[in-house]
Amino acid sequence: MPSRKKTSMFASAFCTCVGSFVVICVVLATPQWVSSEVRFSRSGTTVTVSLTYGLFSGTCEQFVDAGLQVSKTTFQVSEALSSSSSSSRSLVVATIVVLVLALLSSLLSAGFTCTNAVSNPYQTFLGPIGVYTWNSLCGVLTLIAMILFPVNVEGNSLSQELAHSCSSSLQTHLGSKHNYGYSYWIMLLILFLNIASLIIIYFYDHARYSKKKEQERPIENAPKDVILF
């Protein structure tokens, strides 16, 4: 059985891993990744398409000239991009895949920390090294997702392409404005939770190593009275 200190520290790391898993699920499920206002000209008027969307679905509204609201509709991102630029669609799919891999990494990390909290696995990779690996991988994948999505929005004009699917006969693009929502920013919480797990396991591993070196201290470093005795 593991010591009480090891159980408590790995249990704390388990809680952070489970928290990371839950937050990734929220990120994937919610459509509040970005809110965009895309302006177009159409038949002598200015049309503003307001979109709020995530990786799977979103909503859009149209405002003509002085703020007259025309309609509000719900759309599926994959369907809206089916006839649009393949690069935008590919990056959306890549972001989803990266987050699913991060989800699996956090699940494996939670499994490893739970195993170490209740037992002493003999295999090296099932110990702290495994926890380091899966937590680091989850953090890196989350960071990649945070980079891919803005690149798609800003570089590939994702909002502009989705606006065309919400309204027909849009002509010249006049400008766009983007605000990233909580579904995007809470990915920073995933990074924080993964770093917290790594710090907890590092302190446990460092304390265990220091104790081991203390027990292996050579006899010449012992006090003289102990040697004489």
Short mmCIF file of N, CA and C in Angstrom, two decimals, residues 3 7-8 30 35 68 73 77-78 84 86 98 100 112-113 115 117 124 143 150 152 163 173 189 209 216:
data_model
loop_
_atom_site.label_atom_id
_atom_site.label_comp_id
_atom_site.label_asym_id
_atom_site.label_seq_id
_atom_site.Cartn_x
_atom_site.Cartn_y
_atom_site.Cartn_z
N SER A 3 2.11 5.14 0.87
CA SER A 3 2.09 5.92 2.09
C SER A 3 0.96 6.94 2.05
N THR A 7 -0.56 8.97 -1.20
CA THR A 7 -1.99 8.89 -1.53
C THR A 7 -2.61 10.27 -1.64
N SER A 8 -2.28 11.15 -0.69
CA SER A 8 -2.89 12.49 -0.69
C SER A 8 -2.42 13.32 -1.88
N THR A 30 -19.79 23.46 -25.99
CA THR A 30 -20.41 24.78 -26.02
C THR A 30 -20.06 25.54 -27.29
N SER A 35 -17.53 35.39 -31.22
CA SER A 35 -18.63 36.20 -31.72
C SER A 35 -18.05 37.17 -32.75
N LEU A 68 -31.99 47.33 -38.45
CA LEU A 68 -33.18 46.53 -38.67
C LEU A 68 -32.80 45.05 -38.72
N THR A 73 -30.94 32.66 -37.35
CA THR A 73 -30.97 31.25 -37.71
C THR A 73 -29.85 30.49 -36.99
N VAL A 77 -21.71 24.05 -38.41
CA VAL A 77 -20.47 24.53 -39.01
C VAL A 77 -20.02 23.63 -40.15
N SER A 78 -20.11 22.32 -39.96
CA SER A 78 -19.66 21.39 -41.00
C SER A 78 -20.48 21.54 -42.28
N SER A 84 -17.51 25.44 -49.01
CA SER A 84 -16.60 26.58 -48.89
C SER A 84 -15.15 26.11 -48.99
N SER A 86 -11.77 24.48 -48.44
CA SER A 86 -11.39 23.23 -47.80
C SER A 86 -10.42 23.45 -46.65
N VAL A 98 -7.58 17.43 -32.28
CA VAL A 98 -6.58 17.76 -31.27
C VAL A 98 -7.20 17.78 -29.88
N VAL A 100 -9.95 16.17 -28.93
CA VAL A 100 -10.32 14.81 -28.55
C VAL A 100 -9.09 14.05 -28.04
N PHE A 112 -3.74 7.15 -14.37
CA PHE A 112 -2.42 6.93 -13.80
C PHE A 112 -2.33 7.48 -12.37
N THR A 113 -2.85 8.68 -12.16
CA THR A 113 -2.80 9.26 -10.81
C THR A 113 -3.66 8.47 -9.84
N THR A 115 -4.28 5.23 -10.06
CA THR A 115 -3.54 3.99 -9.80
C THR A 115 -2.46 4.20 -8.75
N ALA A 117 -2.42 6.51 -6.47
CA ALA A 117 -3.00 6.90 -5.19
C ALA A 117 -3.42 5.69 -4.36
N THR A 124 7.84 1.43 -14.37
CA THR A 124 8.29 2.81 -14.24
C THR A 124 7.32 3.78 -14.90
N LEU A 143 -2.79 23.73 -26.15
CA LEU A 143 -2.15 24.93 -26.68
C LEU A 143 -2.23 24.96 -28.21
N PRO A 150 -7.80 30.55 -33.74
CA PRO A 150 -7.64 31.94 -34.20
C PRO A 150 -7.01 32.03 -35.59
N ASN A 152 -7.55 30.00 -37.97
CA ASN A 152 -8.66 29.74 -38.89
C ASN A 152 -9.59 30.95 -39.02
N ALA A 163 -20.76 33.48 -42.76
CA ALA A 163 -21.75 34.52 -43.01
C ALA A 163 -22.41 34.33 -44.37
N HIS A 173 -17.10 42.47 -49.17
CA HIS A 173 -16.81 42.38 -47.73
C HIS A 173 -16.19 43.69 -47.28
N LEU A 189 -7.70 27.44 -18.48
CA LEU A 189 -7.90 26.69 -17.24
C LEU A 189 -7.37 25.27 -17.39
N TYR A 209 12.96 11.45 -3.81
CA TYR A 209 14.37 11.35 -4.20
C TYR A 209 15.29 11.85 -3.09
N GLU A 216 20.83 6.86 1.70
CA GLU A 216 22.02 6.28 1.09
C GLU A 216 23.28 7.09 1.38
#
